[in-house]
Amino acid sequence: MSLATRISQAVKAGDAATVRDLLVATPERERRSQREEILAHTSRQLPPRERVPERRRAAMLAWLATSTSRELGGVVGVSWAGVPVGEAVDVLADRPRKTRNAILNSIVRNEWQRRLWPIVFEFVRRGDFNRPAGPEYAMGAVGHVVSATWPGADGRERSAEERVEVVEQMCTTDPGLFDEVIAALAHEEVATYVSHWAAGILEPVLARCGVMSRDDTIDLCLEGFLRDYKPSATRFFQRVWAALDVSEDELVSRVDRLARIAATRNPGAQWIAVQGFLNIGNGAVDVGSAAAAAEGALAGTTKKLAMVGLNLLARVAALDPDRAVRAAATGLGHSRADVQEAALAFLCGHIESSVDPTAVRTLLLGWEGTVAPHLQSQLAELVGLDTTSGRPDHNLVELQKRLDALDESARAAVGLTSVDLASPRLPAPLDFRPWDAPVLSADRRIPAIETVDELVEASVAALAGALDGTDVERVLDGIARLGSERLSKAAASAVRAQYEGVVAGNFGPARTPLLLLMRSWIDRMAPPPLNFYDLRTGILGRRQTVVGSLRTPRQRPTDNFVSLGLSPYDGGEYPANAGGFALVRMWELAHLVAAHRSTLLLATPTHAGGWIDPMVLVQRLERLASTSTVPGRFDVCQALLRVAPRPALEIGRRLGAIGGDVARAAARALGAEVDVSDDGLRRAAATRRTLGSPEVTVRVPARTEWAQSYALRFPRASPGGPRRRDDPVGLLLNGLASPPDRIPWWSGVNALLAPEARQEMSLAVTTMPRFADLYGAAVATTVVFDLNANRSTDVDHVTLAALLDPDVPLGSGAHSGLAVALIAKNETLAAVGADLFIDATEDGRLDVECLASVVVKLVDGGAGGLNRIAPRMTTAAAVSLLHADAVRRFWQVVFRDLATAPRDAHAGLQSLLQAGTLCGRGIDDGAARDTIEAMAAGSSKRAKYAREVLALADRWVSHRPELDAIDGRLDRAERWQAAADRATR
Amino acid sequence: MVDVLYRYRVPSAVLASDDATSLLLSTAGGRGANPVFFNGFAEDAPLAAKALLTVAEVARTRYFDPGARARSRDPVVTSNLDVLRFESFSGCNGVYARFDLDEGAVDGEFFDWGTTNVDMNQPMRTALAQVSRGEPLGVAVGADDLTVQTMDATEVEKKVPLPDRWVRGFAEVSVVMAGMRLVQEFGTAHARRILTDVPRIAAKRVGWITWTGGRARLTTRPGDDDVPLAGPERLGSLARVIPHVTGLRVYAPPAEHRKGIGGRPSAERMTVPSAWELVFDGARLALVLSPEAYRGFSGEGGVLLALSQVDQSDISAHGDALQGQAYIDPQPASRPILSALGAGGRVGFDLSRGGFFHRDLPFDRSAVETLQPRLLDARALIADGAVTAVEGGAEVRSGDTIYKVRFADEGLRCTCAWFAKHRGERGPCKHALAAALARVSTA
């Protein structure tokens, strides 16, 4: 009977021992020559085919004994766990060294099975294989021990105690294995692994000191701290240390290592060192080491560690005040104001005890610019700096000249009708209508795409999602005007390549309207019908449907839209959001382009921000009328929302000459009293007629338990209600008032897919320049539901960034969005919010009362905390005295109106303290003072800051914030006046 | 992929004696098998130790995808006879670190110039982490025969694969740095605050760092002196050395906007790399960050056009003249050649001195000296006859698609998806390069 047959029989019998015996007795040459036959007989017994464990083990043993490393690695789909270790070692032991070592190295490198590590270990133990130096072998050791704690053959999950017992048993019965595990911890990768993925397995074993002595275990931890590991890799050692509860005597004998640990950059290890020093009695600790340890603690970023460091310095000061003071100076650079404060207090208390106080003061010079504002004067006093010389004041003569140079209307527009520069007052927040600003100035003009080359380049970029909204509109306009021209081979292939690349790839649904349009353009294919889902979400159907429809072969373009009427869409629902609006507009255009027709789009913005020059609108209408072309309904509605009011008799006359409902709607939108028969167009025009921003509502989700809400009310231009199919604009605007479970205002695109939606989002914010305030409301309604979200895919900041334009007025909607942004976790959104706060303070748009009132509602309702907004406000306060005063006033309103003092009130009080210190003004609101006084009792941090805030006294004699504000208004007035002058020339 | 075999005579170690602690940095490769560059003392032992640990940390870190294990590649050290420079490059190709130790910060003898690898092993790092104030630290770069005999240690061999992209990125950082200018400078106190604050900004997207009241904050409306910063946590590697900082200098390329579309300028600023140079007494530690955390340095656009415009013989001639210079004046006329040498790993750039220095990366640079993939592709397009001149530009056939390249006033433009997405931020695409090269050769 051949070897292969006998092995096969043994394998089928599940007899690994016999397999081993047969192979051990067989020389390598014969094993190799019989290999093919052996494998052919036993392949069915390999896992996962074979379910009987004994047969699997026997089969794997046969393969291991007859194959090379490469051959074993080529076996796909087999899990080699379960190979009997003892038998495997036996069959490998007398294989040629090169073959065996290759297999062992493969195991170490985890090329095909890490769980065979015990086989490698056995050869290392015997001295037949050099212990690999790298972390892979070490990881195998720890992995072997950890995997022993996994559920056994019965599948039962082991309890924590059982896991510990298993490991302890393994390590006790095999000291060599335990040594490998301990040696493995010298690798950073292994230390990281046990710190994160094997918590609760090894630490209890070590802490029990059953396998390793207590002294050795303590030393092991100290060695772990002494290595240059990343902080996350030492958590294992920290847990063991904590479990050991090391005594003072044990620390004393290791004080030199504590000193070295304190010099590392690991906060967890530093904590242990500094606490260790504190726990050791005086005399046992070298003063120099203690001071160095404390200094290292103060140089970190953790407040707790820094404070403990200061405690240690207090002991050092008793022995060597000079060293203590020098070390304490490091605390002035800490990122936490309370640490700086404690360090400063220490310095004030000990500086005179130092050997050379003057030298120490010199050392402290320079820090006064970086410590928290409320500490600057104290530090300056300590080092002997004169802080009375402030920043240069405004030149009042120059300011007066500038005021006098403005005409009355310019001054009125910016709220500077009566100004007394000698005792100036802070102007009221700017209140202007969007069209009061020079939105049609030459510098805001948007050029049209002129050539097909430019159009192709822009289209490719739009498909890539690389454009902003204005450029997308230019692409639509370009396709409308130039799309009927025959494309060159190069042009068509470039757009097609990008189109096909996007469709074949993982495109986000927000891109579907553009894909639809591009296909119509390059393939002359009519777009598919739109359905309810499309309109509700603003995207073209579900992904499968989209891909399917976009990949269908060429069809003849439909003849139904050779001539478009005002209602090309006659389906069911109308779009309820800006995304849907854009979708239908592109769909209208796609029909035209598919039919080789060109047109003029009425809705193409002429100026930045989405505005249309009414004269240009008139010209477009005239051209369409001259060719008897009827514009798309949604194109018209969008144009009516974008047209900037610029009353002129000529415009009215020319619109009258054009005639028809569209021209009459445009005239009505510009203020003329004309009748419009089409209900939808009449309502679209009506929204323009009602001036002033609507009061904005932020709806509160039920789960936040607060029921207050703002109400989103519109001018009553849609008496029929928002769901009527002939009122697309009403639907669009009322979409903002959707309850939380409805589609967000701009699109139904899932936030997770939003990276591609950045372009579409920036298109959406050009939809309603007259109601830009609602963009802020949109941010508020979206973000308030999850203030702790911090996804890189979120694009709400794009919406908020639209408000950075200084010529966009900020109503209550904008302030709601700003408040939510400042209190949200998302740092990008918060950065936009901070920029908006800073800019709007400078240019006069910010209404501190309005902003603070929203924050109060959010905090009172439990939706957000002061501790997140406070540091952002503190940073803004540092920009200028005007900003510091704005922050001061903000906090006054917050504390005045909060129903109850929140737990993190100290954060707001600290920010108020810093802002007040910066601008030199205290609390000047009686109700706010009362609230803060009520918090001032006790020894809590809140009470301490409350007292300091109350102690703020007005020390500022100049009117810098007021003059800064006036200066900002003058800048605006001059810019507006210059633009108006250019326009009339 | 380049496989490098580091063969050190002995492992690097920190050797303790009664009166001093000595750091022996074992060397391998370069102008000799195991060169010896320096022997002496570091004036500020803790600083030297921590800075070296920082360089070592960058070498073994993947900042993007930190869960993935980074293959550690040994740092390199360059001796320019009056300065020792320790350089490393992260596994994610996005962070470059260099610690320059001037002769004023050391007390000893420079023996030779050159560049070599240094062994950074765990025991040595553990010992370095414990160096504290008050102890003098001997520093030996290279092990002489006596030291080898004394140590009685075995030779260390490490076989490390170096991806082509990593090798190219390491080399090209110098070219990127040469294009930077100083945007901000801070004294001790502000430097320490900024270096503590910035890494903790949890921005998920690229933002700009602006300076308000001596502190750094994120902004979305950058001014010309604001620095784009993605992955600010990458600066966290500098935590060790912050207590020693006496100043901070921040560098970035000049502010530029992405190319606009169809005659409308773009308001979008280009994301660019930034360099953060920490200043100490007699030493500097610079960390150069790629424009985005997931994006490495290899192939950044400025290199390609420079490489395409320089003659190989000029590069060789200038390369032969390199003899360990610590400062090579970047005259405008020689800039393209120096950039080409930089891209070939033959020179580095010293931000503080504003000039190049001779440094031959001590591994097979054929991957570096070989043309950039994009440049190779461009030349292949030309060789295939895929470039056809048309008015105002060229048509470039690539597969079944024909791309139109325009020679516009603001630079090369293309209708390919790559250009559409990046719009000049990463330099010209292969089609634009091919068109530009074809035009030059025709002219």
PDB file of C-alpha atoms in Angstrom, chain A residues 135-136 186 188-189 223 226-230 260 263-265 295 299-301 330 332-335 340 366-367 369-372 446-449 453-454 456-458 460-461 464 466-468 470-471 474 488-491 493-494 497-498 755 758 790-795 797 804 827-828 831-832 834-835 838-839 875 878-879, chain B residues 50 53-54 56-57 60-61 69-71 122 125-127 129-133 135 188-193 196-197 200-206 210 212-221 236-237 239-240 242-243 258 260-265 267-268 395 400-404 406 413-417 419-423:
ATOM      1  CA  PRO A 135       7.042  42.726  16.162  1.00  0.00           C
ATOM      2  CA  GLU A 136       5.225  40.072  14.137  1.00  0.00           C
ATOM      3  CA  ALA A 186       8.758  45.674  24.402  1.00  0.00           C
ATOM      4  CA  GLU A 188       5.167  49.336  20.538  1.00  0.00           C
ATOM      5  CA  GLU A 189       2.729  47.574  18.225  1.00  0.00           C
ATOM      6  CA  GLU A 223       9.934  50.035  31.804  1.00  0.00           C
ATOM      7  CA  LEU A 226      10.209  54.698  29.944  1.00  0.00           C
ATOM      8  CA  ARG A 227       9.978  53.598  26.358  1.00  0.00           C
ATOM      9  CA  ASP A 228       9.282  56.202  23.743  1.00  0.00           C
ATOM     10  CA  TYR A 229       5.835  54.876  23.017  1.00  0.00           C
ATOM     11  CA  LYS A 230       2.931  56.896  21.811  1.00  0.00           C
ATOM     12  CA  ARG A 260      13.144  59.688  34.006  1.00  0.00           C
ATOM     13  CA  ALA A 263      10.924  63.556  31.293  1.00  0.00           C
ATOM     14  CA  THR A 264       8.932  61.578  28.710  1.00  0.00           C
ATOM     15  CA  ARG A 265       6.139  63.146  26.745  1.00  0.00           C
ATOM     16  CA  GLU A 295       7.837  71.562  34.677  1.00  0.00           C
ATOM     17  CA  ALA A 299       4.307  71.978  29.588  1.00  0.00           C
ATOM     18  CA  GLY A 300       1.632  69.482  28.597  1.00  0.00           C
ATOM     19  CA  THR A 301      -1.921  70.017  27.492  1.00  0.00           C
ATOM     20  CA  THR A 330       6.116  77.178  32.096  1.00  0.00           C
ATOM     21  CA  LEU A 332       1.900  80.537  31.796  1.00  0.00           C
ATOM     22  CA  GLY A 333       2.046  78.924  28.375  1.00  0.00           C
ATOM     23  CA  HIS A 334      -0.594  76.330  29.159  1.00  0.00           C
ATOM     24  CA  SER A 335      -3.627  76.306  26.907  1.00  0.00           C
ATOM     25  CA  GLN A 340      -2.252  79.918  33.764  1.00  0.00           C
ATOM     26  CA  GLY A 366       6.777  87.943  26.625  1.00  0.00           C
ATOM     27  CA  TRP A 367       4.124  85.822  28.234  1.00  0.00           C
ATOM     28  CA  GLY A 369       0.748  88.593  25.250  1.00  0.00           C
ATOM     29  CA  THR A 370      -0.384  85.001  25.451  1.00  0.00           C
ATOM     30  CA  VAL A 371      -1.950  84.576  28.859  1.00  0.00           C
ATOM     31  CA  ALA A 372      -5.687  84.964  29.178  1.00  0.00           C
ATOM     32  CA  ILE A 446     -20.617  87.357 -13.771  1.00  0.00           C
ATOM     33  CA  PRO A 447     -19.214  86.779 -17.239  1.00  0.00           C
ATOM     34  CA  ALA A 448     -20.956  84.351 -19.539  1.00  0.00           C
ATOM     35  CA  ILE A 449     -19.213  81.378 -21.056  1.00  0.00           C
ATOM     36  CA  ASP A 453     -14.229  75.047 -25.555  1.00  0.00           C
ATOM     37  CA  GLU A 454     -14.901  76.886 -22.330  1.00  0.00           C
ATOM     38  CA  VAL A 456     -16.727  71.754 -22.444  1.00  0.00           C
ATOM     39  CA  GLU A 457     -14.103  72.474 -19.814  1.00  0.00           C
ATOM     40  CA  ALA A 458     -16.735  73.812 -17.446  1.00  0.00           C
ATOM     41  CA  VAL A 460     -16.350  68.375 -17.285  1.00  0.00           C
ATOM     42  CA  ALA A 461     -15.602  70.264 -14.081  1.00  0.00           C
ATOM     43  CA  ALA A 464     -16.577  66.278 -11.302  1.00  0.00           C
ATOM     44  CA  ALA A 466     -15.517  70.914  -8.736  1.00  0.00           C
ATOM     45  CA  LEU A 467     -17.479  74.094  -9.309  1.00  0.00           C
ATOM     46  CA  ASP A 468     -19.410  76.525  -7.202  1.00  0.00           C
ATOM     47  CA  THR A 470     -22.437  80.360  -9.902  1.00  0.00           C
ATOM     48  CA  ASP A 471     -20.290  78.400 -12.309  1.00  0.00           C
ATOM     49  CA  ARG A 474     -22.952  79.482 -16.193  1.00  0.00           C
ATOM     50  CA  SER A 488     -16.454  68.541 -32.288  1.00  0.00           C
ATOM     51  CA  LYS A 489     -15.224  65.027 -31.808  1.00  0.00           C
ATOM     52  CA  ALA A 490     -12.790  66.201 -29.148  1.00  0.00           C
ATOM     53  CA  ALA A 491     -15.393  68.127 -27.249  1.00  0.00           C
ATOM     54  CA  SER A 493     -15.487  62.703 -26.336  1.00  0.00           C
ATOM     55  CA  ALA A 494     -14.143  64.734 -23.412  1.00  0.00           C
ATOM     56  CA  ALA A 497     -15.537  60.363 -21.031  1.00  0.00           C
ATOM     57  CA  GLN A 498     -16.233  62.305 -17.874  1.00  0.00           C
ATOM     58  CA  PRO A 755     -19.027  65.474  -0.417  1.00  0.00           C
ATOM     59  CA  ARG A 758     -20.924  70.590  -2.005  1.00  0.00           C
ATOM     60  CA  ASN A 790     -18.658  66.037  13.264  1.00  0.00           C
ATOM     61  CA  ARG A 791     -18.626  64.343   9.918  1.00  0.00           C
ATOM     62  CA  SER A 792     -16.221  65.361   7.219  1.00  0.00           C
ATOM     63  CA  THR A 793     -19.067  64.820   4.761  1.00  0.00           C
ATOM     64  CA  ASP A 794     -21.337  67.517   6.174  1.00  0.00           C
ATOM     65  CA  VAL A 795     -21.712  70.577   3.984  1.00  0.00           C
ATOM     66  CA  HIS A 797     -20.954  75.250   6.266  1.00  0.00           C
ATOM     67  CA  LEU A 804     -20.327  85.996   4.760  1.00  0.00           C
ATOM     68  CA  GLU A 827     -15.140  72.541  13.642  1.00  0.00           C
ATOM     69  CA  THR A 828     -15.524  73.547  10.011  1.00  0.00           C
ATOM     70  CA  ALA A 831     -15.018  78.151  11.842  1.00  0.00           C
ATOM     71  CA  VAL A 832     -17.507  79.616   9.370  1.00  0.00           C
ATOM     72  CA  ALA A 834     -16.611  82.390  13.921  1.00  0.00           C
ATOM     73  CA  ASP A 835     -15.738  84.118  10.659  1.00  0.00           C
ATOM     74  CA  ILE A 838     -16.151  88.457  13.386  1.00  0.00           C
ATOM     75  CA  ASP A 839     -17.069  89.917  10.022  1.00  0.00           C
ATOM     76  CA  THR A 875     -11.094  83.708  20.413  1.00  0.00           C
ATOM     77  CA  ALA A 878      -9.233  88.774  20.828  1.00  0.00           C
ATOM     78  CA  VAL A 879      -9.657  90.247  17.340  1.00  0.00           C
TER      79      VAL A 879
ATOM     80  CA  LYS B  50      13.818  64.787  21.978  1.00  0.00           C
ATOM     81  CA  LEU B  53      13.004  61.053  18.842  1.00  0.00           C
ATOM     82  CA  THR B  54      10.646  63.310  16.913  1.00  0.00           C
ATOM     83  CA  ALA B  56      12.350  58.869  14.508  1.00  0.00           C
ATOM     84  CA  GLU B  57       8.638  59.059  15.241  1.00  0.00           C
ATOM     85  CA  ARG B  60       7.636  55.144  11.632  1.00  0.00           C
ATOM     86  CA  THR B  61       4.236  56.838  11.456  1.00  0.00           C
ATOM     87  CA  ARG B  69       1.137  49.512  10.765  1.00  0.00           C
ATOM     88  CA  ALA B  70       3.876  51.706   9.384  1.00  0.00           C
ATOM     89  CA  ARG B  71       7.044  50.106   8.159  1.00  0.00           C
ATOM     90  CA  GLN B 122      13.729  50.636  20.242  1.00  0.00           C
ATOM     91  CA  ARG B 125      14.796  55.299  21.640  1.00  0.00           C
ATOM     92  CA  THR B 126      13.972  54.141  25.153  1.00  0.00           C
ATOM     93  CA  ALA B 127      17.298  55.402  26.387  1.00  0.00           C
ATOM     94  CA  ALA B 129      13.537  59.232  26.067  1.00  0.00           C
ATOM     95  CA  GLN B 130      15.133  59.290  29.480  1.00  0.00           C
ATOM     96  CA  VAL B 131      17.855  61.824  28.826  1.00  0.00           C
ATOM     97  CA  SER B 132      17.286  64.655  31.231  1.00  0.00           C
ATOM     98  CA  ARG B 133      18.709  68.027  31.945  1.00  0.00           C
ATOM     99  CA  GLU B 135      23.608  65.326  31.837  1.00  0.00           C
ATOM    100  CA  THR B 188       8.876  81.948  22.568  1.00  0.00           C
ATOM    101  CA  ALA B 189       5.568  82.483  24.294  1.00  0.00           C
ATOM    102  CA  HIS B 190       3.400  82.662  21.192  1.00  0.00           C
ATOM    103  CA  ALA B 191       5.267  79.812  19.588  1.00  0.00           C
ATOM    104  CA  ARG B 192       4.556  77.513  22.485  1.00  0.00           C
ATOM    105  CA  ARG B 193       0.891  78.479  22.578  1.00  0.00           C
ATOM    106  CA  THR B 196      -0.025  73.497  21.681  1.00  0.00           C
ATOM    107  CA  ASP B 197      -3.268  74.824  20.191  1.00  0.00           C
ATOM    108  CA  ARG B 200      -5.849  70.066  18.820  1.00  0.00           C
ATOM    109  CA  ILE B 201      -8.017  71.692  16.164  1.00  0.00           C
ATOM    110  CA  ALA B 202     -10.333  68.898  15.180  1.00  0.00           C
ATOM    111  CA  ALA B 203     -10.973  70.022  11.633  1.00  0.00           C
ATOM    112  CA  LYS B 204     -12.155  67.285   9.306  1.00  0.00           C
ATOM    113  CA  ARG B 205     -11.493  69.351   6.209  1.00  0.00           C
ATOM    114  CA  VAL B 206      -8.715  71.568   5.040  1.00  0.00           C
ATOM    115  CA  THR B 210      -5.060  82.566  10.878  1.00  0.00           C
ATOM    116  CA  THR B 212      -5.660  86.373  16.136  1.00  0.00           C
ATOM    117  CA  GLY B 213      -4.178  87.992  19.202  1.00  0.00           C
ATOM    118  CA  GLY B 214      -1.145  85.752  19.027  1.00  0.00           C
ATOM    119  CA  ARG B 215      -3.239  82.630  18.864  1.00  0.00           C
ATOM    120  CA  ALA B 216      -4.056  80.415  15.966  1.00  0.00           C
ATOM    121  CA  ARG B 217      -7.606  79.740  14.898  1.00  0.00           C
ATOM    122  CA  LEU B 218      -9.318  78.095  11.986  1.00  0.00           C
ATOM    123  CA  THR B 219     -10.812  80.337   9.347  1.00  0.00           C
ATOM    124  CA  THR B 220     -12.562  79.750   6.060  1.00  0.00           C
ATOM    125  CA  ARG B 221     -11.602  83.122   4.581  1.00  0.00           C
ATOM    126  CA  GLY B 236       1.312  66.704  17.471  1.00  0.00           C
ATOM    127  CA  SER B 237       4.603  64.952  16.846  1.00  0.00           C
ATOM    128  CA  ALA B 239       4.928  67.904  21.509  1.00  0.00           C
ATOM    129  CA  ARG B 240       8.201  66.662  22.963  1.00  0.00           C
ATOM    130  CA  ILE B 242       7.774  72.480  22.742  1.00  0.00           C
ATOM    131  CA  PRO B 243       9.291  73.324  26.142  1.00  0.00           C
ATOM    132  CA  ARG B 258      -7.333  77.672  -8.502  1.00  0.00           C
ATOM    133  CA  GLY B 260     -11.194  79.839 -12.902  1.00  0.00           C
ATOM    134  CA  ILE B 261     -13.644  78.647 -15.517  1.00  0.00           C
ATOM    135  CA  GLY B 262     -14.558  80.522 -18.653  1.00  0.00           C
ATOM    136  CA  GLY B 263     -13.190  83.945 -17.829  1.00  0.00           C
ATOM    137  CA  ARG B 264     -14.428  84.041 -14.247  1.00  0.00           C
ATOM    138  CA  PRO B 265     -11.606  84.008 -11.695  1.00  0.00           C
ATOM    139  CA  ALA B 267     -12.245  82.559  -5.384  1.00  0.00           C
ATOM    140  CA  GLU B 268     -10.993  79.208  -4.201  1.00  0.00           C
ATOM    141  CA  GLU B 395      -5.671  68.012 -29.194  1.00  0.00           C
ATOM    142  CA  ASP B 400     -10.783  56.706 -27.279  1.00  0.00           C
ATOM    143  CA  THR B 401     -10.973  60.224 -25.938  1.00  0.00           C
ATOM    144  CA  ILE B 402      -9.573  63.388 -27.392  1.00  0.00           C
ATOM    145  CA  TYR B 403      -8.730  66.104 -24.914  1.00  0.00           C
ATOM    146  CA  LYS B 404      -8.351  69.711 -25.864  1.00  0.00           C
ATOM    147  CA  ARG B 406      -5.466  75.345 -24.399  1.00  0.00           C
ATOM    148  CA  ARG B 413      -5.901  74.124 -19.449  1.00  0.00           C
ATOM    149  CA  CYS B 414      -7.323  70.768 -20.413  1.00  0.00           C
ATOM    150  CA  THR B 415     -10.733  69.164 -20.785  1.00  0.00           C
ATOM    151  CA  CYS B 416      -9.765  66.033 -18.879  1.00  0.00           C
ATOM    152  CA  ALA B 417     -11.350  65.032 -15.615  1.00  0.00           C
ATOM    153  CA  PHE B 419      -7.696  69.028 -14.637  1.00  0.00           C
ATOM    154  CA  ALA B 420     -11.382  69.632 -14.023  1.00  0.00           C
ATOM    155  CA  LYS B 421     -11.066  68.352 -10.506  1.00  0.00           C
ATOM    156  CA  HIS B 422      -7.830  70.021  -9.505  1.00  0.00           C
ATOM    157  CA  ARG B 423      -7.710  73.072 -11.772  1.00  0.00           C
TER     158      ARG B 423
END
